[in-house]
Coordinates of C-alpha atoms in Angstrom, one line a residue:
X335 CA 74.9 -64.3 39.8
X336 CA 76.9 -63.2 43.0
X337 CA 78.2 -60.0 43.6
X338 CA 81.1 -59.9 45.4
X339 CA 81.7 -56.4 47.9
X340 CA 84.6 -54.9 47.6
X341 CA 86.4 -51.7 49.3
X342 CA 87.9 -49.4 47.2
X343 CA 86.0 -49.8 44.0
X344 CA 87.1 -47.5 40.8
X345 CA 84.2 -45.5 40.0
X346 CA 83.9 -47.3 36.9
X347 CA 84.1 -50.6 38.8
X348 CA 81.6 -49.1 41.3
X349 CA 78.9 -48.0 38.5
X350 CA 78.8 -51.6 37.5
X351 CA 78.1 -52.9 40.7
X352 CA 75.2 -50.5 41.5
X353 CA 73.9 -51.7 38.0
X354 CA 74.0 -55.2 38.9
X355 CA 72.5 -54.5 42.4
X356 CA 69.7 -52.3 40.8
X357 CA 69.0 -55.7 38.6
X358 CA 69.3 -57.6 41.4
X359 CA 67.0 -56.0 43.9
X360 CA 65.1 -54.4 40.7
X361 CA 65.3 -50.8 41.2
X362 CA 65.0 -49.8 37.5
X363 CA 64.6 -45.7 38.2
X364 CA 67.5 -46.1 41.0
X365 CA 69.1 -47.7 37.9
X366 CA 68.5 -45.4 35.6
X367 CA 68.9 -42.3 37.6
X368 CA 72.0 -43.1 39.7
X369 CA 74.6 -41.2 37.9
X370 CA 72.6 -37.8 37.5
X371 CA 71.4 -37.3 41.6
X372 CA 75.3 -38.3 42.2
X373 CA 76.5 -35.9 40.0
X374 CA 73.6 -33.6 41.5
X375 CA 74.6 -34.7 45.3
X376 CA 78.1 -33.8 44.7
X377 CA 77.8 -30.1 43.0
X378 CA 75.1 -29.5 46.1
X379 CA 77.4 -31.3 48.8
X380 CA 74.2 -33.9 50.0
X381 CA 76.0 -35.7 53.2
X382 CA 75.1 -39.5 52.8
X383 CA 71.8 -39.4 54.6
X384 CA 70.6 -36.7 51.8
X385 CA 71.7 -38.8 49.0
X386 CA 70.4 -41.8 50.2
X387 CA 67.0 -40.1 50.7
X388 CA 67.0 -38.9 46.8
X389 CA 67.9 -42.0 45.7
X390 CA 65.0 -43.5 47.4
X391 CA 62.7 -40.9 47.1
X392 CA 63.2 -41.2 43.1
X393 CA 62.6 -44.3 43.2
X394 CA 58.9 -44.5 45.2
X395 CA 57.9 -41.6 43.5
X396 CA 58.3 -43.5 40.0
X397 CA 56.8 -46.5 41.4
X398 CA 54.1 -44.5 42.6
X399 CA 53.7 -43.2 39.1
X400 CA 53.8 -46.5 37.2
X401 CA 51.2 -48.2 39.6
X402 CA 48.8 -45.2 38.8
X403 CA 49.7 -45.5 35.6
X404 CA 48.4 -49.3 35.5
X405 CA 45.4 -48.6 37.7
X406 CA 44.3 -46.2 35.0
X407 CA 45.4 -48.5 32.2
X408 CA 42.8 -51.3 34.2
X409 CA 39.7 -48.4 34.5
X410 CA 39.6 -48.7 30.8
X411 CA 38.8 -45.1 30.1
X412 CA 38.0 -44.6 26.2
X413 CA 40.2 -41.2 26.4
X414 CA 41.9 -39.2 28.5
X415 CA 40.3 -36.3 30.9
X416 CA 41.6 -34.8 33.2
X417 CA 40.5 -32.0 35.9
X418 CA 42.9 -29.4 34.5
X419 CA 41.4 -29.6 31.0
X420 CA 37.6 -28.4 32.5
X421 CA 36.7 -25.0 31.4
X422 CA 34.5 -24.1 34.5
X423 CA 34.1 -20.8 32.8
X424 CA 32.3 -22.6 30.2
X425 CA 29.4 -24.0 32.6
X426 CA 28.5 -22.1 35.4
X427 CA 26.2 -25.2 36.5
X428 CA 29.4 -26.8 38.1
X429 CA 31.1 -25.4 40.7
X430 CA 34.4 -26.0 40.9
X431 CA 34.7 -26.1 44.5
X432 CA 32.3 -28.7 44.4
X433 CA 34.1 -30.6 42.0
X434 CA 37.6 -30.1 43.4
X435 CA 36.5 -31.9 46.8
X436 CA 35.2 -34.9 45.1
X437 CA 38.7 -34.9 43.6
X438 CA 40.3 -35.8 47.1
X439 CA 38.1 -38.7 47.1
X440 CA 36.5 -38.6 50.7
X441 CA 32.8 -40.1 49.2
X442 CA 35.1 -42.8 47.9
X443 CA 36.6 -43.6 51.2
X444 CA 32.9 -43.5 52.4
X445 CA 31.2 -45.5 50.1
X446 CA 28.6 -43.0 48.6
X447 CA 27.8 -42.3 45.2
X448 CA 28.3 -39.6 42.5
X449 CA 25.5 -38.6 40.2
X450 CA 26.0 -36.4 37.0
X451 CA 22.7 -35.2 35.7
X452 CA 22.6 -33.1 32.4
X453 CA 22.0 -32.7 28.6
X454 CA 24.7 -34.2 26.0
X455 CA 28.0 -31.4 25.9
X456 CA 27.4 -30.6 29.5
X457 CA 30.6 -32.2 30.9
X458 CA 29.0 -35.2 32.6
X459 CA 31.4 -37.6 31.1
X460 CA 34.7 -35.5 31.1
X461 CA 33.6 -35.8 35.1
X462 CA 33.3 -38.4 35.1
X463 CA 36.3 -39.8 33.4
X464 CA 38.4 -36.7 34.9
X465 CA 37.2 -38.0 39.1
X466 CA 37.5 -41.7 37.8
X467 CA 41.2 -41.0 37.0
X468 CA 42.1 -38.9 40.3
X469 CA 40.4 -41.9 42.1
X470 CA 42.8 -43.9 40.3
X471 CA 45.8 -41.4 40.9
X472 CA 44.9 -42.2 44.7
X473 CA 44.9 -45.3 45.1
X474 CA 41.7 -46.6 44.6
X475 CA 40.5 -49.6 42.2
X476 CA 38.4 -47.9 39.3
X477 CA 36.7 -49.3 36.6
X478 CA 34.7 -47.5 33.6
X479 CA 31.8 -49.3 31.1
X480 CA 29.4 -47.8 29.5
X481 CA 25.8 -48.4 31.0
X482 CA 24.1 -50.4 27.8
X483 CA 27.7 -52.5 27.4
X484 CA 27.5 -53.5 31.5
X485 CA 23.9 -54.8 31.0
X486 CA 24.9 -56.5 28.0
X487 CA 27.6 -58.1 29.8
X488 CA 25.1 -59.0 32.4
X489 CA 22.5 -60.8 30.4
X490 CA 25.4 -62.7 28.5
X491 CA 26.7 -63.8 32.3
X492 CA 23.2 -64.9 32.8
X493 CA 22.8 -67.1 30.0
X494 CA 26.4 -68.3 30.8
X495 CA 25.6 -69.1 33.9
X496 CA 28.5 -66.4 35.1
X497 CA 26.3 -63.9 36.5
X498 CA 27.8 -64.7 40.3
X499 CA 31.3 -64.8 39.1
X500 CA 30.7 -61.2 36.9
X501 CA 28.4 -59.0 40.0
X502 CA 31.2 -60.1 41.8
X503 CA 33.9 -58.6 39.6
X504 CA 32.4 -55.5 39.4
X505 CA 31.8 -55.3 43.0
X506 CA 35.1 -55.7 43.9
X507 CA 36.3 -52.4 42.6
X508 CA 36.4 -49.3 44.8
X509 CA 34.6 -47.1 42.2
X510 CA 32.1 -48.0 39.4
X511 CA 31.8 -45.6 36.9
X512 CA 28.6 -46.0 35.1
X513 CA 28.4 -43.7 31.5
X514 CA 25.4 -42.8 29.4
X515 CA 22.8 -44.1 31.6
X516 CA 19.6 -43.0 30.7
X517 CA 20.5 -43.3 26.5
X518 CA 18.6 -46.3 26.3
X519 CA 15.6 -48.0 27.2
X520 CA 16.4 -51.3 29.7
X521 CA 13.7 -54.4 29.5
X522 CA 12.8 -55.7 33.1
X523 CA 15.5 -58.3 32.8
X524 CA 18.5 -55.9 31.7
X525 CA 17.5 -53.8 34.7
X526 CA 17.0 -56.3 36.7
X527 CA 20.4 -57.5 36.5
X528 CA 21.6 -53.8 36.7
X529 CA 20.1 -53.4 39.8
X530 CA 21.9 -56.7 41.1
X531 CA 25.4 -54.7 40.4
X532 CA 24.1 -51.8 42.6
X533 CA 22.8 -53.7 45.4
X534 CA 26.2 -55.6 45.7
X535 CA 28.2 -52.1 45.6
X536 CA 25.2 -50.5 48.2
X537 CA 26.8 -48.3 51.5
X538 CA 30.5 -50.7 50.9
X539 CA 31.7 -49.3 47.4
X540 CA 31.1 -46.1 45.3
X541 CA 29.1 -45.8 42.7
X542 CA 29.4 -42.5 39.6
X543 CA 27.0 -42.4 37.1
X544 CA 26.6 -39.6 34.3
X545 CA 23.0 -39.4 32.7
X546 CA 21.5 -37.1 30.1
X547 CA 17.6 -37.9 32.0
X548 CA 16.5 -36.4 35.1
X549 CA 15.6 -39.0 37.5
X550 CA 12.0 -37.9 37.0
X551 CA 12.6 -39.0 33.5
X552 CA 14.5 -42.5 34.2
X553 CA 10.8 -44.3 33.9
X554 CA 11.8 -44.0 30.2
X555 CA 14.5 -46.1 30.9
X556 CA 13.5 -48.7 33.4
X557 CA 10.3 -49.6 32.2
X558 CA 9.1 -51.1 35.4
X559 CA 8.4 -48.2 37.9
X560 CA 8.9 -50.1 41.3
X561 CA 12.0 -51.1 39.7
X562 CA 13.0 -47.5 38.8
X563 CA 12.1 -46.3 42.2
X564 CA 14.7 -48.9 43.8
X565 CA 17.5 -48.0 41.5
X566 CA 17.2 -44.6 42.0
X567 CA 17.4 -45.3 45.5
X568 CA 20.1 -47.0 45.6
X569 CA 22.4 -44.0 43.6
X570 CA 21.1 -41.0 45.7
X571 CA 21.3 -42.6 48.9
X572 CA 24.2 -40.4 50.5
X573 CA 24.9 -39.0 47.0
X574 CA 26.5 -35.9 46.0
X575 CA 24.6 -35.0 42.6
X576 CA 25.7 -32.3 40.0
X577 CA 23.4 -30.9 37.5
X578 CA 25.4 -29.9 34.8
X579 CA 22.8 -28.3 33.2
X580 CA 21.1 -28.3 30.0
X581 CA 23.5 -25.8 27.5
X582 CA 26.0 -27.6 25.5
X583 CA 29.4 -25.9 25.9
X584 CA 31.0 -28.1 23.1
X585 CA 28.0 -26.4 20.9
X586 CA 28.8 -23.2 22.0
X587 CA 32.5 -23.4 21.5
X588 CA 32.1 -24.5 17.9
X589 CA 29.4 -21.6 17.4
X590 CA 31.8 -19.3 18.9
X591 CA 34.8 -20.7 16.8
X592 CA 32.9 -20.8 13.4
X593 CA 31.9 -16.9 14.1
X594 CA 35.5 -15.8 14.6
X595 CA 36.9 -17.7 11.3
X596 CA 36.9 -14.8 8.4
X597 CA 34.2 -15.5 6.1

């Protein structure tokens, strides 16, 4: 389809031809939103230059959106978390200030890792999830497993021969978000491969992990001590680690809510 410029376009003549263009060079939200910032440009007297700069404004801004949008669609969170929704208040263990610079993603930029350390209920994975998704909102390649489903994945690779093909996958993501580390005891092989993943992510791309063991503790898990000792390595090395503490505050907010229902 050609489309023919004219001078002197009816309005109604010239509201089809900015649809067609918008198809043409697909600008959906310019599309979509036309009408309403010219409408809005007029009553506020924009001269060209300002209306051209809302139009395209409005339009990266909603590209910007549905990219982040996808990014988080690929982390493959299990729910949504976000920063906002943290009751701070609720765990004096975290400090926000603490958290809120993670949230500009610097240690991401740099490579380093992220460790959550705490009981079940203490936030780990909310923080996890919540700095996963901001990573995402940046810019930055994310992706979320669960620590027991990755070394699964892993051992199936193996057998597959697609081990290569898989460490490679997951080390081409700017930040690995590992959950619920530390839930499960790992047999030499499983951790074996686990620690394959980290040494292909080591000092080039981030690593977050949330545990409910302290690392003293993580011999429960990785069976093989040397091996333990190596992995731990490898996710304090230039890590920022946050206790979260050992109080559940999703226990305490159901206490507190069953004790102000009437009996």
């Amino acid at each position: 389809m050609t489309l023919n410029h004219q001078r002197g376009l009816t309005e109604p003549a010239a509201d089809a031809a900015i649809d067609q263009a918008c198809r043409m060079l697909r600008l959906p939200t310019l599309r979509q939103q036309f009408t309403a910032i010219a409408d809005a440009a007029d009553r506020e007297q924009l001269t060209y230059r300002g209306f051209l700069a809302e139009l395209l404004m409005a339009e990266c801004e909603d590209r910007q959106r549905r990219r982040s949008e996808r990014r988080i669609k690929a982390a493959g969170f299990p729910r949504q978390k976000w920063l906002n929704d943290f009751d701070f208040e609720a765990n004096p263990n975290i400090q926000p200030a603490a958290v809120h610079t993670l949230a500009k993603c610097e240690w991401i930029r740099q490579g380093h890792p992220l460790c959550l350390i705490g009981d079940s209920g203490t936030g780990k994975s909310h923080l996890l999830i919540a700095l996963g998704t901001e990573a995402a909102m940046a810019g930055f390649r994310v992706k979320y497993v669960l620590a027991a489903k990755l070394v699964n994945e892993l051992v199936e690779a193996a057998d597959e021969l697609q081990l290569n093909k898989t460490i490679a996958r997951y080390g081409r993501v700017d930040l690995l978000c590992i959950d619920e580390l530390g839930y499960m005891e790992l047999d030499k092989r499983g951790a074996d491969l686990l620690f394959q993943v980290l040494t292909e992510r080591e000092e080039k791309a981030s690593v977050a992990i949330a545990s409910n063991e302290s690392f003293g503790g993580w011999t429960n898990t990785f069976t093989d001590p040397r091996l333990c000792g190596a992995i731990v390595d490898r996710l304090t090395f230039n890590a920022t680690i946050i206790d979260t503490g050992n109080d559940s505050y999703r226990m305490a907010q159901t206490r507190a809510r069953q004790a102000a229902e009437p009996a």
